[in-house]
Coordinates of C-alpha atoms and ligand atoms in Angstrom, one line a residue:
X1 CA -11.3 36.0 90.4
X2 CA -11.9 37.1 87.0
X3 CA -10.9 37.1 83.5
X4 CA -12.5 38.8 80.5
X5 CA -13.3 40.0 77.5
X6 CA -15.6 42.4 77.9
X7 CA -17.0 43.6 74.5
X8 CA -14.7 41.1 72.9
X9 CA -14.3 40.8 69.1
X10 CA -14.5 37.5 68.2
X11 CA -12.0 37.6 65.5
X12 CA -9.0 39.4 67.2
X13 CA -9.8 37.4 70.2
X14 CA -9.2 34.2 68.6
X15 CA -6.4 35.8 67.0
X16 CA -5.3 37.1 70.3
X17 CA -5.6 33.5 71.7
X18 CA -3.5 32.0 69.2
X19 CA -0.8 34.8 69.5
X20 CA -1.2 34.3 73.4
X21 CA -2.5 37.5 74.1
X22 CA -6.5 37.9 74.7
X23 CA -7.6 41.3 73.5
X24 CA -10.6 42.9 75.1
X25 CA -12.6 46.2 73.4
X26 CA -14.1 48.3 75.9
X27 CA -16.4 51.0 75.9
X28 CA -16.3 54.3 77.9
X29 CA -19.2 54.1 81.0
X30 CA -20.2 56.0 83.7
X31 CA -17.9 56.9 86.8
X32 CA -19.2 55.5 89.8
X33 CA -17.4 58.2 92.4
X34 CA -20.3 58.3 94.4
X35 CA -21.2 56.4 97.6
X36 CA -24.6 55.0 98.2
X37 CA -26.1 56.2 101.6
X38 CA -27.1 53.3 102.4
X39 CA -24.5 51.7 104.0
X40 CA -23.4 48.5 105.0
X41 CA -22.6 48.6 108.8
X42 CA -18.6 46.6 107.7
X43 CA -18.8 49.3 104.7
X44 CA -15.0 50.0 106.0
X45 CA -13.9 46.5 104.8
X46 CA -14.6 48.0 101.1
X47 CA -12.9 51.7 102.0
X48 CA -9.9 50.4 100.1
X49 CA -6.3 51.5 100.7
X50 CA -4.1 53.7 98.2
X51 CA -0.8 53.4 99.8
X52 CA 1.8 50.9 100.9
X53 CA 1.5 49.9 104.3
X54 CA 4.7 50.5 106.4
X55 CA 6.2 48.0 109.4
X56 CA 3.5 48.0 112.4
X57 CA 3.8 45.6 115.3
X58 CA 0.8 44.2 116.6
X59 CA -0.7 43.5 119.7
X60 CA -1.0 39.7 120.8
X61 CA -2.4 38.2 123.6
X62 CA -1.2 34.4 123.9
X63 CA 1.7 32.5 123.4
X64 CA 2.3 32.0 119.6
X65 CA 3.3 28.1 118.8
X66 CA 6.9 27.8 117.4
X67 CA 5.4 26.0 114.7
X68 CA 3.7 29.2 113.7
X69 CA 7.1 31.3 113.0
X70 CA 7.1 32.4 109.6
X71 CA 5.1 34.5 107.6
X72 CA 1.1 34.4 106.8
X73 CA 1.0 36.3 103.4
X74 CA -2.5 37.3 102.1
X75 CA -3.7 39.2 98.5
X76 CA -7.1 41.2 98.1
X77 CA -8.5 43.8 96.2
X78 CA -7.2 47.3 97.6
X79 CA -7.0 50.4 95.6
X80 CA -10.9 50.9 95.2
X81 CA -10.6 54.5 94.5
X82 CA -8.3 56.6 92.4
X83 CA -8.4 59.9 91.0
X84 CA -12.1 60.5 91.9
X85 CA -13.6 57.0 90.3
X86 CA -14.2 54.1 92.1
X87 CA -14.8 50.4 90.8
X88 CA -18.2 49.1 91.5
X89 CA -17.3 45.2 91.7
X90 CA -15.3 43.1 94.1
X91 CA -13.1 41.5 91.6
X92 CA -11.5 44.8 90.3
X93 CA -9.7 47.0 92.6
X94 CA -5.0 46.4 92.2
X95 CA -4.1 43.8 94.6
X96 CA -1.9 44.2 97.5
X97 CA 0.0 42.0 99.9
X98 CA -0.2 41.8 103.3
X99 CA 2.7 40.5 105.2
X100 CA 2.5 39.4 108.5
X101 CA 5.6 38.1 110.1
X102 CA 4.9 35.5 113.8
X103 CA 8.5 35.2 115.5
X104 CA 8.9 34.8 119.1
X105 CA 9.1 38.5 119.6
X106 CA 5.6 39.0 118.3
X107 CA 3.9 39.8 115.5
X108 CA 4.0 42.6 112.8
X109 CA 2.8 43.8 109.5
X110 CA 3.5 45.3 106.4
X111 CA 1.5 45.9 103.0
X112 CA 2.9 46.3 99.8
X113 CA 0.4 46.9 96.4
X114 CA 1.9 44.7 93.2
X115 CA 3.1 46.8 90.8
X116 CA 1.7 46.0 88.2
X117 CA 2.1 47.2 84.6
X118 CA -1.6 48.8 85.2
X119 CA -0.8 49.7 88.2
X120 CA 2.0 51.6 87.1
X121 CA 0.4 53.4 84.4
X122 CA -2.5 54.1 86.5
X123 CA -0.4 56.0 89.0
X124 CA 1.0 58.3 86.4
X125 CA -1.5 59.4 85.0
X126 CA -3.6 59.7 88.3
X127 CA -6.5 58.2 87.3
X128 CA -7.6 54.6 86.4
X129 CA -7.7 53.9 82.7
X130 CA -9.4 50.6 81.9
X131 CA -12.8 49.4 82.7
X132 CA -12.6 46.1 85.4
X133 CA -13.8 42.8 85.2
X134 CA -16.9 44.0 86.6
X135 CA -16.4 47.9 86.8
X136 CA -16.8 50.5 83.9
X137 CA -14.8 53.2 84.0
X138 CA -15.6 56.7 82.3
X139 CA -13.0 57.9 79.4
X140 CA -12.1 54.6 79.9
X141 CA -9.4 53.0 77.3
X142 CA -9.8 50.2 75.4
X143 CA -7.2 47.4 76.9
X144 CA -5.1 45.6 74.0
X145 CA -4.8 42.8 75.9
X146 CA -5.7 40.8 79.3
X147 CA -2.3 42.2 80.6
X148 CA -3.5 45.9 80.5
X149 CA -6.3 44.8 83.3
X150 CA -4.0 42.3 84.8
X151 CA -4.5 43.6 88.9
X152 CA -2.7 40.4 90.5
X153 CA -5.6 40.6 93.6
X154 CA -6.7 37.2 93.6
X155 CA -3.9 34.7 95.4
X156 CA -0.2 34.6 96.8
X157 CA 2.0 31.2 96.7
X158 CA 5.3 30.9 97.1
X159 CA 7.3 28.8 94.1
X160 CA 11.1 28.3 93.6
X161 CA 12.2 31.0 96.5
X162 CA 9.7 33.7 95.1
X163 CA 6.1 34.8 95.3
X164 CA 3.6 34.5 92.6
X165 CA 1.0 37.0 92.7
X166 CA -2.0 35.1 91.1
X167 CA -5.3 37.0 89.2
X168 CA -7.0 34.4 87.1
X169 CA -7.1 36.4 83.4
X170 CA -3.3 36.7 82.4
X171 CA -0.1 36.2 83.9
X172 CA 1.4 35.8 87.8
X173 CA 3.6 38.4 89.1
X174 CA 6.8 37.5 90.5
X175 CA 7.9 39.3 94.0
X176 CA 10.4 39.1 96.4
X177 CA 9.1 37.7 99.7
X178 CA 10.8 39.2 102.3
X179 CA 10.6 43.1 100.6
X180 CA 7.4 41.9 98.3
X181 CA 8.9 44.0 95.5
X182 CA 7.6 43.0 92.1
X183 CA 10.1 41.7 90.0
X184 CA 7.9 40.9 87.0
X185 CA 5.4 39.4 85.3
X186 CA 6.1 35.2 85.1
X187 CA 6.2 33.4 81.2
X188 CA 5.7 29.9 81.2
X189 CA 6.5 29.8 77.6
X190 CA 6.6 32.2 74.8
X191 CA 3.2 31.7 73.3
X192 CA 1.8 31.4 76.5
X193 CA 3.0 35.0 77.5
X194 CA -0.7 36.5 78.9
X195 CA -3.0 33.4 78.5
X196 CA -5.0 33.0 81.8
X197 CA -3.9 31.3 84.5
X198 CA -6.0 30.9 87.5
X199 CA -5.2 32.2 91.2
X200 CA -5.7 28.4 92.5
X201 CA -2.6 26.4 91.3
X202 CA -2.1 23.5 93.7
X203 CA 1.1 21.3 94.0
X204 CA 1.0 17.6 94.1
X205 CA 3.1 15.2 96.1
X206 CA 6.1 15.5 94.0
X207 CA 6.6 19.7 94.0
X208 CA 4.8 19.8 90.6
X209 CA 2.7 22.5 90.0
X210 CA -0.1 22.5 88.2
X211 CA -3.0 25.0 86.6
X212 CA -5.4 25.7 84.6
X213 CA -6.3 29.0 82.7
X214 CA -10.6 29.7 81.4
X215 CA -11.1 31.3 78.2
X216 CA -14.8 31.3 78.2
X217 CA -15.4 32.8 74.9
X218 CA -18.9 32.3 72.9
X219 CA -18.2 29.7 70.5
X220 CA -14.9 29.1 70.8
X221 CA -14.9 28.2 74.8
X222 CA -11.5 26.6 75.7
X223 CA -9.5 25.5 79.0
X224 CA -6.0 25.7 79.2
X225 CA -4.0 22.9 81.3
X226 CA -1.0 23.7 82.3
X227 CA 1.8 21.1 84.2
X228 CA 5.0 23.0 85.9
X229 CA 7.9 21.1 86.8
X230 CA 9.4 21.4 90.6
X231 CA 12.4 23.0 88.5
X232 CA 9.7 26.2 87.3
X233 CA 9.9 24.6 83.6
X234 CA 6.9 24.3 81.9
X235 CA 6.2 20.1 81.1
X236 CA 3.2 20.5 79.3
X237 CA 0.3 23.4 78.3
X238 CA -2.7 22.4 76.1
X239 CA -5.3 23.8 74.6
X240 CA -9.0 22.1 75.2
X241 CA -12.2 23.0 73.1
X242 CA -15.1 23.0 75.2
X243 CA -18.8 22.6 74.8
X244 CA -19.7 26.1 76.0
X245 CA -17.9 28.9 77.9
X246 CA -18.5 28.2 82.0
X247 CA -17.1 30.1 84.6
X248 CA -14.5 28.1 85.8
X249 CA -12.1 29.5 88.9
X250 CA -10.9 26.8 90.7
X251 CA -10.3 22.9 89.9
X252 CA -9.1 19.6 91.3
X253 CA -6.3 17.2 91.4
X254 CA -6.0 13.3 92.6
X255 CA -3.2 11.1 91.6
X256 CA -4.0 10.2 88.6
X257 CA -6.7 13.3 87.2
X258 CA -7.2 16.6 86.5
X259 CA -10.8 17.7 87.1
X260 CA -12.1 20.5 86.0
X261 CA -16.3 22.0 86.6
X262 CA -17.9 23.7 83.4
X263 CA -20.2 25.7 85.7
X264 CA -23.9 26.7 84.4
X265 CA -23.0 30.0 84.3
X266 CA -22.1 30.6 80.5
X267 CA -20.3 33.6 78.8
X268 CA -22.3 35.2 76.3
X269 CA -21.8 38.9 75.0
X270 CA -21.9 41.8 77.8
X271 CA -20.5 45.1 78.4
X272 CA -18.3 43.0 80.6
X273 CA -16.8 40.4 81.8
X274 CA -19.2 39.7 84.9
X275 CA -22.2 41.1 82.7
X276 CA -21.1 38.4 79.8
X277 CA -22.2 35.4 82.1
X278 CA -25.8 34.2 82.3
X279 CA -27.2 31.3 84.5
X280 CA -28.8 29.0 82.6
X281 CA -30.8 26.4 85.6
X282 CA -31.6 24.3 82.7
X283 CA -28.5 23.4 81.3
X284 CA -26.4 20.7 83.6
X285 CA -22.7 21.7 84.5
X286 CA -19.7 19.1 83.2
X287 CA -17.4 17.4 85.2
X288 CA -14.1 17.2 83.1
X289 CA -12.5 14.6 83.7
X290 CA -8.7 14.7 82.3
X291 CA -5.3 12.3 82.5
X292 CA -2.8 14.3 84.2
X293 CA -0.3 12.0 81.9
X294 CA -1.1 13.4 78.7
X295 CA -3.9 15.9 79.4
X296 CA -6.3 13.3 77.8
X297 CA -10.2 14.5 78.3
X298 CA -11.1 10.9 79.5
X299 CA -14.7 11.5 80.3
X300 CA -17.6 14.5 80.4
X301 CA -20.3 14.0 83.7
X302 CA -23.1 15.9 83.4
X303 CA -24.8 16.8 86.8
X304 CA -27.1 19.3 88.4
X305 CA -26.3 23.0 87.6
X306 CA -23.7 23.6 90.0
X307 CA -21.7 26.9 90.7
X308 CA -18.3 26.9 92.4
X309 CA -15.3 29.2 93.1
X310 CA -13.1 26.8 95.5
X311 CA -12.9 23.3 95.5
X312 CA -11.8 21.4 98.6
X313 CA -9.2 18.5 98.4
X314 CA -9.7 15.3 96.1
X315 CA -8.4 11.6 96.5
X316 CA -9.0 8.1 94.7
X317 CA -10.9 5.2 96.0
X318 CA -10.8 2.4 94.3
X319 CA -12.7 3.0 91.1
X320 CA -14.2 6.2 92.3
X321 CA -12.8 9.6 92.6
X322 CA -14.6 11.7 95.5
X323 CA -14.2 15.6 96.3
X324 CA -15.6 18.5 98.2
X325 CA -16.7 21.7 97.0
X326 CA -18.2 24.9 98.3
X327 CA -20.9 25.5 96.0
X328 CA -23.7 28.0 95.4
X329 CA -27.1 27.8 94.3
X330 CA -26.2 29.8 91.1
X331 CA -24.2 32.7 90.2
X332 CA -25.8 35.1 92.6
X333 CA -22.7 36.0 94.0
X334 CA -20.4 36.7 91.5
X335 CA -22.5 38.8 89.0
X336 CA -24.4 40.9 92.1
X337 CA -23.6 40.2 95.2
X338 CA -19.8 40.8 94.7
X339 CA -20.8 44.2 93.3
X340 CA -23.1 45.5 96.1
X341 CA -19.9 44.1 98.5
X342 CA -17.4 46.9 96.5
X343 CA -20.3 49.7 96.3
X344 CA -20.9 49.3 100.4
X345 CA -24.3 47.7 100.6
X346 CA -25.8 46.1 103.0
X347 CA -26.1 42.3 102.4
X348 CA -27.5 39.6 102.0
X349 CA -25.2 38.3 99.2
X350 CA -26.1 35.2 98.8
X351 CA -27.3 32.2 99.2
X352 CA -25.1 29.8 101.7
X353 CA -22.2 28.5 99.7
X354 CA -22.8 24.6 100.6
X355 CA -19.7 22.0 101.8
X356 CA -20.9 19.1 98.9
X357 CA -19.3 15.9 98.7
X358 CA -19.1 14.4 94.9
X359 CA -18.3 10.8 94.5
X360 CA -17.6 9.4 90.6
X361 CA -18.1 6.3 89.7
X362 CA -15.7 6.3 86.9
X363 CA -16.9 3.0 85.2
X364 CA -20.3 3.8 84.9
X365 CA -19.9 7.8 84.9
X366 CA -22.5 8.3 87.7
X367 CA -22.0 10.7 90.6
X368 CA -23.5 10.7 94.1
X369 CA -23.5 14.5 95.4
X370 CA -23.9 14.8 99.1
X371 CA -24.5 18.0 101.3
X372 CA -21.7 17.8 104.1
X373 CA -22.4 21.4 105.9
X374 CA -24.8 24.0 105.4
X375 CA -22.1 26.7 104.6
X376 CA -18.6 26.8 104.1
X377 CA -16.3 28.4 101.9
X378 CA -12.7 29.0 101.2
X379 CA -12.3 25.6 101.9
X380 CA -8.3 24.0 102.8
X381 CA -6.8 21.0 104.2
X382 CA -3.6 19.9 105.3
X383 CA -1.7 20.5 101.9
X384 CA 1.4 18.1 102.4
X385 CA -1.5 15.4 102.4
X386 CA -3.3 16.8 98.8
X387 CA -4.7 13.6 97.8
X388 CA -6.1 12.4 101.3
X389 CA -9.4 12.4 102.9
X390 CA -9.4 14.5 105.9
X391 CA -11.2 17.5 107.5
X392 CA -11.8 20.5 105.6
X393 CA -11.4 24.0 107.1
X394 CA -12.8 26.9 105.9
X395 CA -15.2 30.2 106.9
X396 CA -18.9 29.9 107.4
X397 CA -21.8 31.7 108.3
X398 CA -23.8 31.9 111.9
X399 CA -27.4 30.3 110.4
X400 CA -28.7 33.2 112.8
X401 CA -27.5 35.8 110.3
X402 CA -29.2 36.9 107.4
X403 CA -26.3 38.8 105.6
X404 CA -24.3 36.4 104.2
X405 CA -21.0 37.7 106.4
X406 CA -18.8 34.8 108.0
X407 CA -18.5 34.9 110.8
X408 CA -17.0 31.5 112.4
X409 CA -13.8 29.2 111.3
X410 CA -15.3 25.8 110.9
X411 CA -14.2 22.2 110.3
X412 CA -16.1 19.6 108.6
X413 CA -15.3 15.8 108.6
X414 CA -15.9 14.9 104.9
X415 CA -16.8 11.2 105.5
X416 CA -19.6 12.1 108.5
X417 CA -20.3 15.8 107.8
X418 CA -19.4 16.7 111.9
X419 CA -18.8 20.2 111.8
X420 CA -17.1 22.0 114.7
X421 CA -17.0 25.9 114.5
X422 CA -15.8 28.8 116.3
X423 CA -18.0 32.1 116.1
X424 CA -16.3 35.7 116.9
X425 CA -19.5 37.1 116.9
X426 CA -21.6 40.2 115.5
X427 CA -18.5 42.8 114.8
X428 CA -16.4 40.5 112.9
X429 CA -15.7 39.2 108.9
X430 CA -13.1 36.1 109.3
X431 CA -11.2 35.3 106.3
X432 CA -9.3 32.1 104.8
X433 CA -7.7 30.0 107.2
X434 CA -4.7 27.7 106.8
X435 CA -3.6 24.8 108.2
X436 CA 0.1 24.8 110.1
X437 CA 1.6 21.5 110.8
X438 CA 2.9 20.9 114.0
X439 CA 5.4 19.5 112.9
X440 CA 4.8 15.5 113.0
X441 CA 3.6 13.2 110.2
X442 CA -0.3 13.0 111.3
X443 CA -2.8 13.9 108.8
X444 CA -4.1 17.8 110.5
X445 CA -2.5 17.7 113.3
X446 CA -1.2 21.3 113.5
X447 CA -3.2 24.5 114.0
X448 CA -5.3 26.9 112.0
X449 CA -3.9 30.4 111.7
X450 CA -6.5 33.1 109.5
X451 CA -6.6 36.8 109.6
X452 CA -10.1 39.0 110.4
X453 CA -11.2 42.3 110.7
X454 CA -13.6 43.7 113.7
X455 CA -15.4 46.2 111.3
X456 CA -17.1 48.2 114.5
X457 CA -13.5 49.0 116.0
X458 CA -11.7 49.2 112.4
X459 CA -9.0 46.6 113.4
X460 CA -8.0 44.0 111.6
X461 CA -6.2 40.6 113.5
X462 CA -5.2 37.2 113.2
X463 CA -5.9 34.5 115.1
X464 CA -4.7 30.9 115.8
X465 CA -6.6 27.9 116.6
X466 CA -5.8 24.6 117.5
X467 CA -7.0 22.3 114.3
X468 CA -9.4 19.0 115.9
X469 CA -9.9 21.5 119.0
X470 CA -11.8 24.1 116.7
X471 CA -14.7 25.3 118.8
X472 CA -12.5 26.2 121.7
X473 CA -11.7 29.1 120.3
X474 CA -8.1 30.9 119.3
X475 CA -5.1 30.4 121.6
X476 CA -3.4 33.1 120.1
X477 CA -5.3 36.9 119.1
X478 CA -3.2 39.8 117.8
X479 CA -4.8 43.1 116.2
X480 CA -3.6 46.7 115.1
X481 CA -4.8 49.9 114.6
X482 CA -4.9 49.2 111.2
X483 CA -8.7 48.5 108.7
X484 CA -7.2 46.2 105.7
X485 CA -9.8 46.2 103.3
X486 CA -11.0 42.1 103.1
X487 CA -8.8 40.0 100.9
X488 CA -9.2 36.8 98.8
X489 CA -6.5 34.3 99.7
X490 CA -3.1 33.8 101.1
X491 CA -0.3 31.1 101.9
X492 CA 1.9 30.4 105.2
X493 CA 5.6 30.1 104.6
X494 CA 7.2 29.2 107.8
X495 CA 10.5 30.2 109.1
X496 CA 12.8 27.8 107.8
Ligands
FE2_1 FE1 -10.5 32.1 94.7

């Protein structure tokens, strides 16, 4: 989740741009080595890790579905720390993925960091050299491009045999998925080499991939679209001018558009990236509304200030188009509450991220936005269905709790809002789930596999789940002596 330019010159930026690299000035800071006594009481699911993790099998308890063979691959900020100096903001520690592989002998695990170009410099010379997304550094350098700060800590999907390890500010990282080696950095095209490209690609019914990549810069905000053949060749990247720089993280697809959400909170200068955003509750957020044929920008919706990192599924109704969307009062999260995650404070965070329902009325460019369930986020569906309505899966919070840690696996019916959910209780942070088929043809019918971490005993597990049966609770618990620091996202690739 981030991209950049800190204490960007507008000029070289633009240059940058049309060169497709983004360069980023940034200034020397303040270490932040030091740990703040107050303590949240999960503070180890922010400890971070500094090396690879080797092969561990893990203890299960239940019979795992033969539907669930294969391998549940996860990304997440990791290396926190590194020669004395710590980053202060979720978004900034390397990435590393974590492997684990269900067969019917069990379960195991392995961890591997992506070795990055920054990562690679960073480990010879012992220290960490560039300020974050949200983090300054001291004796910091200044980056010549997004590539220098490129971590690859946001997302993990398989395409054409390989990985892609996803940040949203430059390029994917190419890795092998059986060793999770990194081969590479991936180039859509030549002048595209760096550009953003965000960690929430999604593939429509054909194979096709599809993306978009936010340059929010002051003045000269743009959006990139990008449209990847099932072959890995690029079909078509373009440029868009927008009206002002929103963040933008995550976007949507139906048959026939691309929709993207110029959030209310706008980039304007800061000592970074985070820093450069400010909410602005007065000025309404822009539905985009493109062709995927040509990348046309058919129409601009304004509606309510709106902030959202992950969008749920999308589909066509007649003349409307309707979505859901985990959405946030305002950009709480991101520009505080992310940063007192990474320095160990105690929550709350934020405000419940919100299920909403948007219907468009493309004719008359009206939108009806319903609330569908009072918190849920990394929202995901049945995938070989992406332009369907159908339940939505995704974390949420116990409304008992006041510190904005998730808590329960819940699943909302987008038409009626029923929400069914499953709470571990007091001791453990669930993460994203996915949805497993079971192998027939029906809409969810499968099961829900996601990863947690009990942050009193310093385990982490995953769990399984039958999907229409949530509240039941898992049919299937493994965990090891192992504390992976939270991640963001992941993928399922079963065994073939
Ligand atoms: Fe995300």
């Amino acid at each position: 989740m981030k991209n950049f330019n800190g204490n960007i010159s507008r000029r070289k930026f633009t240059k940058g741009l049309m060169s497709g690299s983004t360069a980023i000035l940034l200034s020397p800071s303040l270490s932040l080595a030091n740990k703040p006594d107050d303590l949240a009481p999960w503070s180890v699911a922010f400890n971070g890790l500094t090396q690879d993790l080797g092969e561990l099998d893990m203890s299960v308890s239940g019979k795992i579905p033969e539907s669930c063979f294969g391998t549940l691959y996860r990304n997440g900020p990791a290396l926190f720390e590194r020669g004395g100096q710590r980053y202060s903001h979720w978004f900034d520690p390397d990435g590393m993925i974590q492997s684990f592989n269900l067969n019917e002998n069990g379960i195991s695990h392995f961890g591997r960091f992506v070795r990055t170009e920054k990562y690679k410099r960073e480990e010879q010379a012992g220290r960490f050299l560039f300020d974050g997304a949200g983090s300054t550094i001291a004796g910091s350098f200044p980056s010549r491009n997004n590539e220098d700060i490129n971590v690859a800590n946001t997302n993990v999907q398989p395409f054409q045999g390989e990985l892609l390890a996803l940040w949203e500010g430059g390029s994917a990282h190419r890795l092998d998925p059986e060793s999770l080696h990194t081969s590479g950095v991936k180039t859509w095209r030549d002048d595209l080499k760096g550009v953003p490209f965000s960690a929430h690609p999604r593939i429509d019914d054909t194979g096709d991939m599809w993306n978009i990549g936010s340059l929010p810069m002051p003045g000269n905000a743009s959006l990139v679209l990008y449209h990847i053949g099932q072959n890995g060749n690029l079909k078509k990247a373009q440029v868009q001018r927008l009206d002002f720089g929103g963040y933008q993280h995550d976007f949507l697809l139906t048959p026939k558009y691309l929709i993207a959400l110029n959030s209310s909170a706008v980039a304007h200068h800061g000592d970074h990236f985070v820093d450069m955003f400010q909410w602005q509750a007065e000025r309404p957020s822009q539905l985009l509304i493109f062709d995927k044929a040509d990348f046309s920008l058919l129409k601009t919706i304004e509606v309510p200030p709106a902030f959202v990192f992950h969008f749920g599924n999308a589909w066509e109704d007649g003349g409307k188009v309707i979505f859901t969307a985990s959405q946030y009062t305002d950009a709480q999260f991101m520009q505080h509450g992310m940063a007192r995650m990474a320095q160990q404070k105690p929550g709350p965070y934020h405000d419940d991220s919100r299920l909403m329902r948007y219907s468009i009325d493309l004719q008359s460019a009206t939108v009806e936005i319903d609330k569908l369930a009072e918190s849920l986020e990394f929202p995901g569906f049945d995938r070989r269905f992406p332009f369907t309505q159908q339940n939505v899966l995704g974390v949420s919070e116990n409304k008992n709790r006041i510190d904005s840690i998730q808590s329960a696996i819940s699943e909302v019916n987008p038409e009626t809002g029923m929400q069914q959910s499953y709470d571990y209780g007091p001791d453990v942070i669930v993460e994203e789930p996915q949805f497993i088929s079971d192998g027939s043809q029906t809409i969810g019918n499968g099961y829900i596999l996601h990863s947690f971490l009990n942050f009193r005993s310093e385990r982490t597990g995953i769990s399984i789940l039958r999907s229409g049966a949530v509240a039941d609770g898992p049919i299937v618990t493994a965990e090891m002596d192992r504390c992976l620091p939270l991640g963001f996202h992941g993928c399922f690739l079963a065994t073939s």
